[in-house]
Structures are given as structure tokens and as C-alpha cells.
């Protein structure tokens, strides 16, 4: 009777151990996911994306078969436990690691190439560099005027302005720029090719001081605009010009009779 009981307990223990071992082996030692880049028409550990695509795009389009898929900086499942945020932009020539937040599996290395059109050339510095735009406050600079300072790479591309480096909604041409803000200018393909990286443009308009003049000036009959007097308050003042009113664009000629 005792031998039968011992064999029964031993057999039960063996079956339970086998159950737990099989359950553990279902994920241990296996890859967390398979990788495939459908957009690029290739499969495997070399994947290509466009500028502005994110970690979430890699999860959605570049992996399959995973459970609770996440992307990590390293293959270290013990110490590297914080996934990369899903809205972070993919970086060119970086290796990412496809893992899982719940499964004990081997992370899969994926080498990323990010394609982008060149940053558009600007007519201010004749380069693709960032710069600060400092017109007079009275200019009322618009998005369309900022776009006109850039040259698209070809007829395939259009210049667009955004309020952030990774923004996806272009500003309207009629929007006025806000002093102290930065704007980001890129070129977008009309044929669906990858967009360009963006040039940062600071908008810092200058408040030009007005000249000083007597509000009432007495002159002889037949006097002209040249007989009026005023002094420039700007250190680099080169000339004083007179206008019919505050909103006139065309200065009066010196020989205009008052």
C-alpha cells in the first residue's frame, strides 16, 4: 500500500513538472517576432523607411508574429526594460531591437535606413542651413512669403511650412508668422516619394524706432517737402522720407509743394 502511494505521488510530480516545462519552452529561446518591411518590398533585418516615420511604423509594418511587441535600444532583456516611445522618429543607420513587454524571448535586431529628400535651399544664406528672419515689425510676414524664400529641388516638390520639426499638417499660406516663434520648412513630393528634412527658421522681427520731428512746423508759402525737418533715432539712419499718411507706401518727392 505504501509503495503504490509513493509511485502515485512520484508520477503526479513528474506530470506537473512536464506541464510547467512545456509551458515555459513555448517562448523561451524563440525570437520575439519576425521582421518584414512591406513598404520597401524587402524582408529581414535590413529595413528602409521615410523621414518622419516612427517607432510605431516599425511595429505596425515591420514585424509580425509577436505578442505585445515593443522596440528597444539593445538586445539586453535583463537591464534594458524600457521600450522606446512609439512616437519617436526612426533614426538613420541605427540598429533597433524588436522585443516584447510580456514574453520571455530573444529580441530581433533590425538595421534601419531612413530616406529623405534634401533640405530645400534658401535665398537668404544660399544654403540649406537654419537661419533667423528679422524683417521690420510692420512687414506682417506670412507663411507664403516665407515659402517664397526657398527653392524646391524640382517640379516634383512643393515647399511647405510647419510649426514643429516633425509636424504633419502644413500651415496655411495666409497665416501670419508670430514674433519669437520658430518655423520648419521642408519640401514634399507630389509623387509620393519621401519628404525632405526641414530647415528651422526663427522669426525675430525688428522694431525700428521712428524719427523725431516737431509736430507743428511753420514754413513760407511755396515750401516743399525738402524744407521739413526731422532727425533719425536709429544709429544706422541713412535718409528721412516723408509720406502723406501713416499707411502710405510711396514716399513724397522732395520737390512736392506743401
PDB file of C-alpha atoms in Angstrom:
ATOM      1  CA  UNK A   1       0.000   0.000   0.000  1.00  0.00           C
ATOM      2  CA  UNK A   2       2.822   2.396   0.811  1.00  0.00           C
ATOM      3  CA  UNK A   3       4.683   1.623  -2.428  1.00  0.00           C
ATOM      4  CA  UNK A   4       1.572   2.300  -4.506  1.00  0.00           C
ATOM      5  CA  UNK A   5       1.118   5.682  -2.783  1.00  0.00           C
ATOM      6  CA  UNK A   6       4.747   6.690  -3.381  1.00  0.00           C
ATOM      7  CA  UNK A   7       4.611   5.754  -7.055  1.00  0.00           C
ATOM      8  CA  UNK A   8       1.383   7.704  -7.455  1.00  0.00           C
ATOM      9  CA  UNK A   9       2.879  10.839  -5.902  1.00  0.00           C
ATOM     10  CA  UNK A  10       6.013  10.495  -7.978  1.00  0.00           C
ATOM     11  CA  UNK A  11       4.023  10.138 -11.182  1.00  0.00           C
ATOM     12  CA  UNK A  12       1.910  13.187 -10.315  1.00  0.00           C
ATOM     13  CA  UNK A  13       5.039  15.255  -9.647  1.00  0.00           C
ATOM     14  CA  UNK A  14       6.535  14.179 -12.966  1.00  0.00           C
ATOM     15  CA  UNK A  15       3.434  15.162 -14.917  1.00  0.00           C
ATOM     16  CA  UNK A  16       3.257  18.581 -13.247  1.00  0.00           C
ATOM     17  CA  UNK A  17       6.933  19.256 -13.921  1.00  0.00           C
ATOM     18  CA  UNK A  18       6.445  18.324 -17.574  1.00  0.00           C
ATOM     19  CA  UNK A  19       3.479  20.698 -17.839  1.00  0.00           C
ATOM     20  CA  UNK A  20       5.433  23.655 -16.468  1.00  0.00           C
ATOM     21  CA  UNK A  21       8.451  22.847 -18.647  1.00  0.00           C
ATOM     22  CA  UNK A  22       6.338  22.727 -21.823  1.00  0.00           C
ATOM     23  CA  UNK A  23       4.627  25.997 -20.876  1.00  0.00           C
ATOM     24  CA  UNK A  24       7.980  27.711 -20.380  1.00  0.00           C
ATOM     25  CA  UNK A  25       9.529  26.381 -23.573  1.00  0.00           C
ATOM     26  CA  UNK A  26       6.726  27.876 -25.675  1.00  0.00           C
ATOM     27  CA  UNK A  27       8.506  31.267 -25.677  1.00  0.00           C
ATOM     28  CA  UNK A  28      11.942  30.693 -24.143  1.00  0.00           C
ATOM     29  CA  UNK A  29      14.705  30.609 -26.746  1.00  0.00           C
ATOM     30  CA  UNK A  30      12.486  31.782 -29.578  1.00  0.00           C
ATOM     31  CA  UNK A  31      12.619  35.129 -31.395  1.00  0.00           C
ATOM     32  CA  UNK A  32      10.112  37.715 -30.214  1.00  0.00           C
ATOM     33  CA  UNK A  33       8.914  38.375 -33.772  1.00  0.00           C
ATOM     34  CA  UNK A  34       9.716  38.045 -37.429  1.00  0.00           C
ATOM     35  CA  UNK A  35      10.545  41.191 -39.373  1.00  0.00           C
ATOM     36  CA  UNK A  36       9.436  42.312 -42.808  1.00  0.00           C
ATOM     37  CA  UNK A  37       9.329  45.712 -44.487  1.00  0.00           C
ATOM     38  CA  UNK A  38       6.326  45.597 -46.785  1.00  0.00           C
ATOM     39  CA  UNK A  39       6.722  49.237 -47.876  1.00  0.00           C
ATOM     40  CA  UNK A  40      10.228  48.662 -49.170  1.00  0.00           C
ATOM     41  CA  UNK A  41       9.407  45.303 -50.734  1.00  0.00           C
ATOM     42  CA  UNK A  42      12.118  43.541 -48.741  1.00  0.00           C
ATOM     43  CA  UNK A  43      12.128  41.220 -45.773  1.00  0.00           C
ATOM     44  CA  UNK A  44      14.548  40.601 -42.967  1.00  0.00           C
ATOM     45  CA  UNK A  45      16.804  42.628 -40.762  1.00  0.00           C
ATOM     46  CA  UNK A  46      17.569  45.438 -43.244  1.00  0.00           C
ATOM     47  CA  UNK A  47      14.600  47.822 -43.452  1.00  0.00           C
ATOM     48  CA  UNK A  48      14.000  51.177 -45.136  1.00  0.00           C
ATOM     49  CA  UNK A  49      11.615  53.915 -44.065  1.00  0.00           C
ATOM     50  CA  UNK A  50      10.916  57.551 -44.927  1.00  0.00           C
ATOM     51  CA  UNK A  51      11.808  60.581 -42.843  1.00  0.00           C
ATOM     52  CA  UNK A  52       9.077  61.277 -40.231  1.00  0.00           C
ATOM     53  CA  UNK A  53       8.119  57.607 -39.838  1.00  0.00           C
ATOM     54  CA  UNK A  54       8.169  56.460 -36.233  1.00  0.00           C
ATOM     55  CA  UNK A  55       8.797  53.524 -33.918  1.00  0.00           C
ATOM     56  CA  UNK A  56       5.086  52.736 -34.244  1.00  0.00           C
ATOM     57  CA  UNK A  57       5.522  52.348 -38.020  1.00  0.00           C
ATOM     58  CA  UNK A  58       8.253  49.780 -37.377  1.00  0.00           C
ATOM     59  CA  UNK A  59       5.916  47.903 -35.025  1.00  0.00           C
ATOM     60  CA  UNK A  60       2.962  48.063 -37.410  1.00  0.00           C
ATOM     61  CA  UNK A  61       4.678  47.440 -40.744  1.00  0.00           C
ATOM     62  CA  UNK A  62       7.987  45.801 -39.975  1.00  0.00           C
ATOM     63  CA  UNK A  63       7.125  42.981 -37.585  1.00  0.00           C
ATOM     64  CA  UNK A  64       4.765  40.031 -37.411  1.00  0.00           C
ATOM     65  CA  UNK A  65       4.037  37.125 -35.143  1.00  0.00           C
ATOM     66  CA  UNK A  66       4.998  38.959 -31.949  1.00  0.00           C
ATOM     67  CA  UNK A  67       2.958  39.369 -28.767  1.00  0.00           C
ATOM     68  CA  UNK A  68       2.844  42.839 -27.170  1.00  0.00           C
ATOM     69  CA  UNK A  69       5.636  43.923 -29.487  1.00  0.00           C
ATOM     70  CA  UNK A  70       7.926  46.741 -28.368  1.00  0.00           C
ATOM     71  CA  UNK A  71      11.165  48.245 -29.682  1.00  0.00           C
ATOM     72  CA  UNK A  72      14.283  48.535 -27.534  1.00  0.00           C
ATOM     73  CA  UNK A  73      17.737  50.098 -27.811  1.00  0.00           C
ATOM     74  CA  UNK A  74      19.632  46.874 -27.052  1.00  0.00           C
ATOM     75  CA  UNK A  75      19.258  43.097 -27.024  1.00  0.00           C
ATOM     76  CA  UNK A  76      19.695  43.052 -23.234  1.00  0.00           C
ATOM     77  CA  UNK A  77      16.392  41.691 -21.868  1.00  0.00           C
ATOM     78  CA  UNK A  78      17.611  41.927 -18.263  1.00  0.00           C
ATOM     79  CA  UNK A  79      18.785  45.537 -17.954  1.00  0.00           C
ATOM     80  CA  UNK A  80      17.106  47.264 -20.918  1.00  0.00           C
ATOM     81  CA  UNK A  81      13.439  47.026 -19.957  1.00  0.00           C
ATOM     82  CA  UNK A  82      12.103  50.431 -21.069  1.00  0.00           C
ATOM     83  CA  UNK A  83      10.724  50.395 -24.632  1.00  0.00           C
ATOM     84  CA  UNK A  84      11.444  53.314 -26.952  1.00  0.00           C
ATOM     85  CA  UNK A  85       8.382  55.629 -27.098  1.00  0.00           C
ATOM     86  CA  UNK A  86       6.178  54.733 -30.055  1.00  0.00           C
ATOM     87  CA  UNK A  87       6.049  58.323 -31.381  1.00  0.00           C
ATOM     88  CA  UNK A  88       9.843  58.731 -31.576  1.00  0.00           C
ATOM     89  CA  UNK A  89      11.149  59.265 -35.111  1.00  0.00           C
ATOM     90  CA  UNK A  90      13.204  56.470 -36.637  1.00  0.00           C
ATOM     91  CA  UNK A  91      16.871  57.390 -36.973  1.00  0.00           C
ATOM     92  CA  UNK A  92      19.004  56.579 -39.998  1.00  0.00           C
ATOM     93  CA  UNK A  93      21.763  53.964 -39.613  1.00  0.00           C
ATOM     94  CA  UNK A  94      20.573  52.828 -36.174  1.00  0.00           C
ATOM     95  CA  UNK A  95      20.005  49.229 -35.065  1.00  0.00           C
ATOM     96  CA  UNK A  96      16.754  48.674 -33.179  1.00  0.00           C
ATOM     97  CA  UNK A  97      15.733  45.547 -31.289  1.00  0.00           C
ATOM     98  CA  UNK A  98      12.254  44.046 -31.603  1.00  0.00           C
ATOM     99  CA  UNK A  99      11.104  42.511 -28.333  1.00  0.00           C
ATOM    100  CA  UNK A 100       8.031  42.011 -26.189  1.00  0.00           C
ATOM    101  CA  UNK A 101       6.773  43.591 -22.990  1.00  0.00           C
ATOM    102  CA  UNK A 102       5.325  40.279 -21.752  1.00  0.00           C
ATOM    103  CA  UNK A 103       7.124  37.370 -23.442  1.00  0.00           C
ATOM    104  CA  UNK A 104      10.493  35.892 -22.465  1.00  0.00           C
ATOM    105  CA  UNK A 105      12.004  35.738 -25.955  1.00  0.00           C
ATOM    106  CA  UNK A 106      15.071  36.745 -27.950  1.00  0.00           C
ATOM    107  CA  UNK A 107      14.981  40.292 -29.329  1.00  0.00           C
ATOM    108  CA  UNK A 108      15.485  40.617 -33.071  1.00  0.00           C
ATOM    109  CA  UNK A 109      17.993  43.172 -34.395  1.00  0.00           C
ATOM    110  CA  UNK A 110      16.796  45.401 -37.239  1.00  0.00           C
ATOM    111  CA  UNK A 111      19.093  47.812 -39.110  1.00  0.00           C
ATOM    112  CA  UNK A 112      17.169  50.901 -40.231  1.00  0.00           C
ATOM    113  CA  UNK A 113      17.777  53.160 -43.221  1.00  0.00           C
ATOM    114  CA  UNK A 114      15.799  56.411 -43.290  1.00  0.00           C
ATOM    115  CA  UNK A 115      15.425  58.052 -46.702  1.00  0.00           C
ATOM    116  CA  UNK A 116      14.747  61.787 -47.088  1.00  0.00           C
ATOM    117  CA  UNK A 117      14.893  64.399 -49.815  1.00  0.00           C
ATOM    118  CA  UNK A 118      17.455  67.191 -49.284  1.00  0.00           C
ATOM    119  CA  UNK A 119      16.531  70.159 -47.113  1.00  0.00           C
ATOM    120  CA  UNK A 120      15.412  72.911 -49.533  1.00  0.00           C
ATOM    121  CA  UNK A 121      17.814  75.715 -50.466  1.00  0.00           C
ATOM    122  CA  UNK A 122      17.008  79.200 -49.166  1.00  0.00           C
ATOM    123  CA  UNK A 123      17.751  82.548 -50.809  1.00  0.00           C
ATOM    124  CA  UNK A 124      18.779  84.265 -47.566  1.00  0.00           C
ATOM    125  CA  UNK A 125      22.003  82.325 -46.884  1.00  0.00           C
ATOM    126  CA  UNK A 126      22.105  80.484 -50.245  1.00  0.00           C
ATOM    127  CA  UNK A 127      22.395  77.231 -48.312  1.00  0.00           C
ATOM    128  CA  UNK A 128      20.302  74.505 -46.692  1.00  0.00           C
ATOM    129  CA  UNK A 129      21.149  75.785 -43.201  1.00  0.00           C
ATOM    130  CA  UNK A 130      18.897  77.110 -40.451  1.00  0.00           C
ATOM    131  CA  UNK A 131      18.642  80.895 -40.124  1.00  0.00           C
ATOM    132  CA  UNK A 132      16.751  83.709 -38.376  1.00  0.00           C
ATOM    133  CA  UNK A 133      14.478  86.051 -40.290  1.00  0.00           C
ATOM    134  CA  UNK A 134      14.460  89.632 -38.960  1.00  0.00           C
ATOM    135  CA  UNK A 135      12.267  91.929 -41.069  1.00  0.00           C
ATOM    136  CA  UNK A 136      10.732  95.145 -39.763  1.00  0.00           C
ATOM    137  CA  UNK A 137       7.736  94.669 -37.494  1.00  0.00           C
ATOM    138  CA  UNK A 138       5.495  96.472 -39.965  1.00  0.00           C
ATOM    139  CA  UNK A 139       6.123  93.876 -42.695  1.00  0.00           C
ATOM    140  CA  UNK A 140       3.430  91.452 -41.452  1.00  0.00           C
ATOM    141  CA  UNK A 141       5.291  88.393 -42.787  1.00  0.00           C
ATOM    142  CA  UNK A 142       3.104  85.466 -43.893  1.00  0.00           C
ATOM    143  CA  UNK A 143       3.715  81.745 -44.454  1.00  0.00           C
ATOM    144  CA  UNK A 144       3.512  82.299 -48.228  1.00  0.00           C
ATOM    145  CA  UNK A 145       6.278  84.923 -48.042  1.00  0.00           C
ATOM    146  CA  UNK A 146       8.424  82.503 -46.042  1.00  0.00           C
ATOM    147  CA  UNK A 147       7.832  79.788 -48.645  1.00  0.00           C
ATOM    148  CA  UNK A 148       8.995  82.199 -51.365  1.00  0.00           C
ATOM    149  CA  UNK A 149      12.430  82.326 -49.706  1.00  0.00           C
ATOM    150  CA  UNK A 150      13.014  78.640 -50.575  1.00  0.00           C
ATOM    151  CA  UNK A 151      13.591  76.848 -53.864  1.00  0.00           C
ATOM    152  CA  UNK A 152      12.164  73.327 -54.349  1.00  0.00           C
ATOM    153  CA  UNK A 153      14.535  70.645 -55.614  1.00  0.00           C
ATOM    154  CA  UNK A 154      12.473  70.061 -58.777  1.00  0.00           C
ATOM    155  CA  UNK A 155       8.950  70.377 -60.140  1.00  0.00           C
ATOM    156  CA  UNK A 156       8.134  67.201 -58.221  1.00  0.00           C
ATOM    157  CA  UNK A 157       8.404  69.027 -54.894  1.00  0.00           C
ATOM    158  CA  UNK A 158       6.387  71.726 -53.126  1.00  0.00           C
ATOM    159  CA  UNK A 159       7.592  73.934 -50.267  1.00  0.00           C
ATOM    160  CA  UNK A 160       5.605  73.650 -47.051  1.00  0.00           C
ATOM    161  CA  UNK A 161       5.924  75.301 -43.630  1.00  0.00           C
ATOM    162  CA  UNK A 162       5.215  73.604 -40.271  1.00  0.00           C
ATOM    163  CA  UNK A 163       5.090  74.791 -36.674  1.00  0.00           C
ATOM    164  CA  UNK A 164       7.254  71.896 -35.431  1.00  0.00           C
ATOM    165  CA  UNK A 165      10.151  69.841 -36.729  1.00  0.00           C
ATOM    166  CA  UNK A 166       8.057  66.686 -37.024  1.00  0.00           C
ATOM    167  CA  UNK A 167       4.657  68.257 -37.717  1.00  0.00           C
ATOM    168  CA  UNK A 168       2.496  66.634 -40.373  1.00  0.00           C
ATOM    169  CA  UNK A 169      -0.035  69.411 -41.041  1.00  0.00           C
ATOM    170  CA  UNK A 170       1.318  72.311 -43.108  1.00  0.00           C
ATOM    171  CA  UNK A 171       0.399  75.877 -42.169  1.00  0.00           C
ATOM    172  CA  UNK A 172      -1.899  77.883 -44.410  1.00  0.00           C
ATOM    173  CA  UNK A 173      -0.251  80.330 -46.842  1.00  0.00           C
ATOM    174  CA  UNK A 174      -2.241  83.209 -45.338  1.00  0.00           C
ATOM    175  CA  UNK A 175      -1.136  82.579 -41.725  1.00  0.00           C
ATOM    176  CA  UNK A 176       0.991  85.405 -40.315  1.00  0.00           C
ATOM    177  CA  UNK A 177       4.214  84.467 -38.524  1.00  0.00           C
ATOM    178  CA  UNK A 178       4.349  85.060 -34.772  1.00  0.00           C
ATOM    179  CA  UNK A 179       7.336  87.008 -33.377  1.00  0.00           C
ATOM    180  CA  UNK A 180       9.641  84.867 -31.258  1.00  0.00           C
ATOM    181  CA  UNK A 181       8.460  81.575 -32.783  1.00  0.00           C
ATOM    182  CA  UNK A 182      10.389  79.092 -34.938  1.00  0.00           C
ATOM    183  CA  UNK A 183       9.068  77.571 -38.157  1.00  0.00           C
ATOM    184  CA  UNK A 184      10.211  74.490 -40.068  1.00  0.00           C
ATOM    185  CA  UNK A 185      10.401  74.483 -43.856  1.00  0.00           C
ATOM    186  CA  UNK A 186      10.580  71.315 -45.944  1.00  0.00           C
ATOM    187  CA  UNK A 187       9.759  70.088 -49.409  1.00  0.00           C
ATOM    188  CA  UNK A 188       7.125  67.420 -50.078  1.00  0.00           C
ATOM    189  CA  UNK A 189       6.965  65.191 -53.134  1.00  0.00           C
ATOM    190  CA  UNK A 190       3.809  65.361 -55.243  1.00  0.00           C
ATOM    191  CA  UNK A 191       4.584  61.813 -56.444  1.00  0.00           C
ATOM    192  CA  UNK A 192       4.554  60.215 -53.008  1.00  0.00           C
ATOM    193  CA  UNK A 193       8.325  59.964 -52.511  1.00  0.00           C
ATOM    194  CA  UNK A 194       9.937  60.599 -49.137  1.00  0.00           C
ATOM    195  CA  UNK A 195       9.718  64.191 -47.838  1.00  0.00           C
ATOM    196  CA  UNK A 196      12.787  66.267 -47.027  1.00  0.00           C
ATOM    197  CA  UNK A 197      14.402  67.092 -43.740  1.00  0.00           C
ATOM    198  CA  UNK A 198      13.482  70.603 -42.578  1.00  0.00           C
ATOM    199  CA  UNK A 199      15.233  73.913 -42.106  1.00  0.00           C
ATOM    200  CA  UNK A 200      14.479  75.767 -38.882  1.00  0.00           C
ATOM    201  CA  UNK A 201      13.672  79.452 -39.360  1.00  0.00           C
ATOM    202  CA  UNK A 202      13.471  81.761 -36.368  1.00  0.00           C
ATOM    203  CA  UNK A 203      11.158  84.742 -36.750  1.00  0.00           C
ATOM    204  CA  UNK A 204      12.528  87.749 -34.856  1.00  0.00           C
ATOM    205  CA  UNK A 205      11.164  90.966 -36.396  1.00  0.00           C
ATOM    206  CA  UNK A 206      12.864  94.249 -35.543  1.00  0.00           C
ATOM    207  CA  UNK A 207      11.001  97.167 -34.010  1.00  0.00           C
ATOM    208  CA  UNK A 208      12.523 100.068 -35.959  1.00  0.00           C
ATOM    209  CA  UNK A 209      12.354 103.362 -33.994  1.00  0.00           C
ATOM    210  CA  UNK A 210      10.713 106.274 -35.766  1.00  0.00           C
ATOM    211  CA  UNK A 211      12.432 109.639 -36.303  1.00  0.00           C
ATOM    212  CA  UNK A 212      11.755 112.710 -34.149  1.00  0.00           C
ATOM    213  CA  UNK A 213      10.234 115.896 -35.552  1.00  0.00           C
ATOM    214  CA  UNK A 214       8.268 118.903 -34.368  1.00  0.00           C
ATOM    215  CA  UNK A 215       4.570 118.162 -34.696  1.00  0.00           C
ATOM    216  CA  UNK A 216       3.959 121.738 -35.923  1.00  0.00           C
ATOM    217  CA  UNK A 217       6.363 123.301 -38.421  1.00  0.00           C
ATOM    218  CA  UNK A 218       5.894 126.806 -39.879  1.00  0.00           C
ATOM    219  CA  UNK A 219       7.193 127.335 -43.402  1.00  0.00           C
ATOM    220  CA  UNK A 220       6.846 130.002 -46.105  1.00  0.00           C
ATOM    221  CA  UNK A 221       4.340 129.736 -48.933  1.00  0.00           C
ATOM    222  CA  UNK A 222       5.685 127.579 -51.760  1.00  0.00           C
ATOM    223  CA  UNK A 223       7.842 125.465 -49.396  1.00  0.00           C
ATOM    224  CA  UNK A 224       8.411 121.848 -50.371  1.00  0.00           C
ATOM    225  CA  UNK A 225       8.901 118.548 -48.566  1.00  0.00           C
ATOM    226  CA  UNK A 226      12.641 119.235 -48.585  1.00  0.00           C
ATOM    227  CA  UNK A 227      12.031 122.176 -46.202  1.00  0.00           C
ATOM    228  CA  UNK A 228      10.626 119.923 -43.471  1.00  0.00           C
ATOM    229  CA  UNK A 229      13.000 118.861 -40.708  1.00  0.00           C
ATOM    230  CA  UNK A 230      13.338 115.616 -38.759  1.00  0.00           C
ATOM    231  CA  UNK A 231      16.113 113.643 -37.047  1.00  0.00           C
ATOM    232  CA  UNK A 232      16.759 109.909 -37.226  1.00  0.00           C
ATOM    233  CA  UNK A 233      16.924 107.984 -33.929  1.00  0.00           C
ATOM    234  CA  UNK A 234      18.245 104.755 -35.488  1.00  0.00           C
ATOM    235  CA  UNK A 235      22.087 104.602 -35.371  1.00  0.00           C
ATOM    236  CA  UNK A 236      22.207 103.445 -38.989  1.00  0.00           C
ATOM    237  CA  UNK A 237      19.783 106.066 -40.326  1.00  0.00           C
ATOM    238  CA  UNK A 238      20.696 106.908 -43.920  1.00  0.00           C
ATOM    239  CA  UNK A 239      17.714 109.002 -45.035  1.00  0.00           C
ATOM    240  CA  UNK A 240      14.473 110.548 -43.820  1.00  0.00           C
ATOM    241  CA  UNK A 241      11.421 110.053 -46.008  1.00  0.00           C
ATOM    242  CA  UNK A 242       8.058 111.776 -45.781  1.00  0.00           C
ATOM    243  CA  UNK A 243       4.645 110.244 -46.518  1.00  0.00           C
ATOM    244  CA  UNK A 244       1.133 111.622 -46.922  1.00  0.00           C
ATOM    245  CA  UNK A 245      -0.204 109.495 -44.056  1.00  0.00           C
ATOM    246  CA  UNK A 246       0.699 106.625 -41.723  1.00  0.00           C
ATOM    247  CA  UNK A 247      -0.281 103.904 -44.176  1.00  0.00           C
ATOM    248  CA  UNK A 248       1.249 105.246 -47.406  1.00  0.00           C
ATOM    249  CA  UNK A 249       3.784 103.031 -49.152  1.00  0.00           C
ATOM    250  CA  UNK A 250       5.261 105.593 -51.546  1.00  0.00           C
ATOM    251  CA  UNK A 251       7.351 108.467 -50.091  1.00  0.00           C
ATOM    252  CA  UNK A 252       6.755 112.043 -51.281  1.00  0.00           C
ATOM    253  CA  UNK A 253       9.295 113.572 -53.651  1.00  0.00           C
ATOM    254  CA  UNK A 254      11.474 116.309 -52.163  1.00  0.00           C
ATOM    255  CA  UNK A 255      10.017 118.903 -54.583  1.00  0.00           C
ATOM    256  CA  UNK A 256       6.402 118.207 -53.578  1.00  0.00           C
ATOM    257  CA  UNK A 257       4.844 121.562 -52.602  1.00  0.00           C
ATOM    258  CA  UNK A 258       3.383 121.575 -49.126  1.00  0.00           C
TER     259      UNK A 258
END
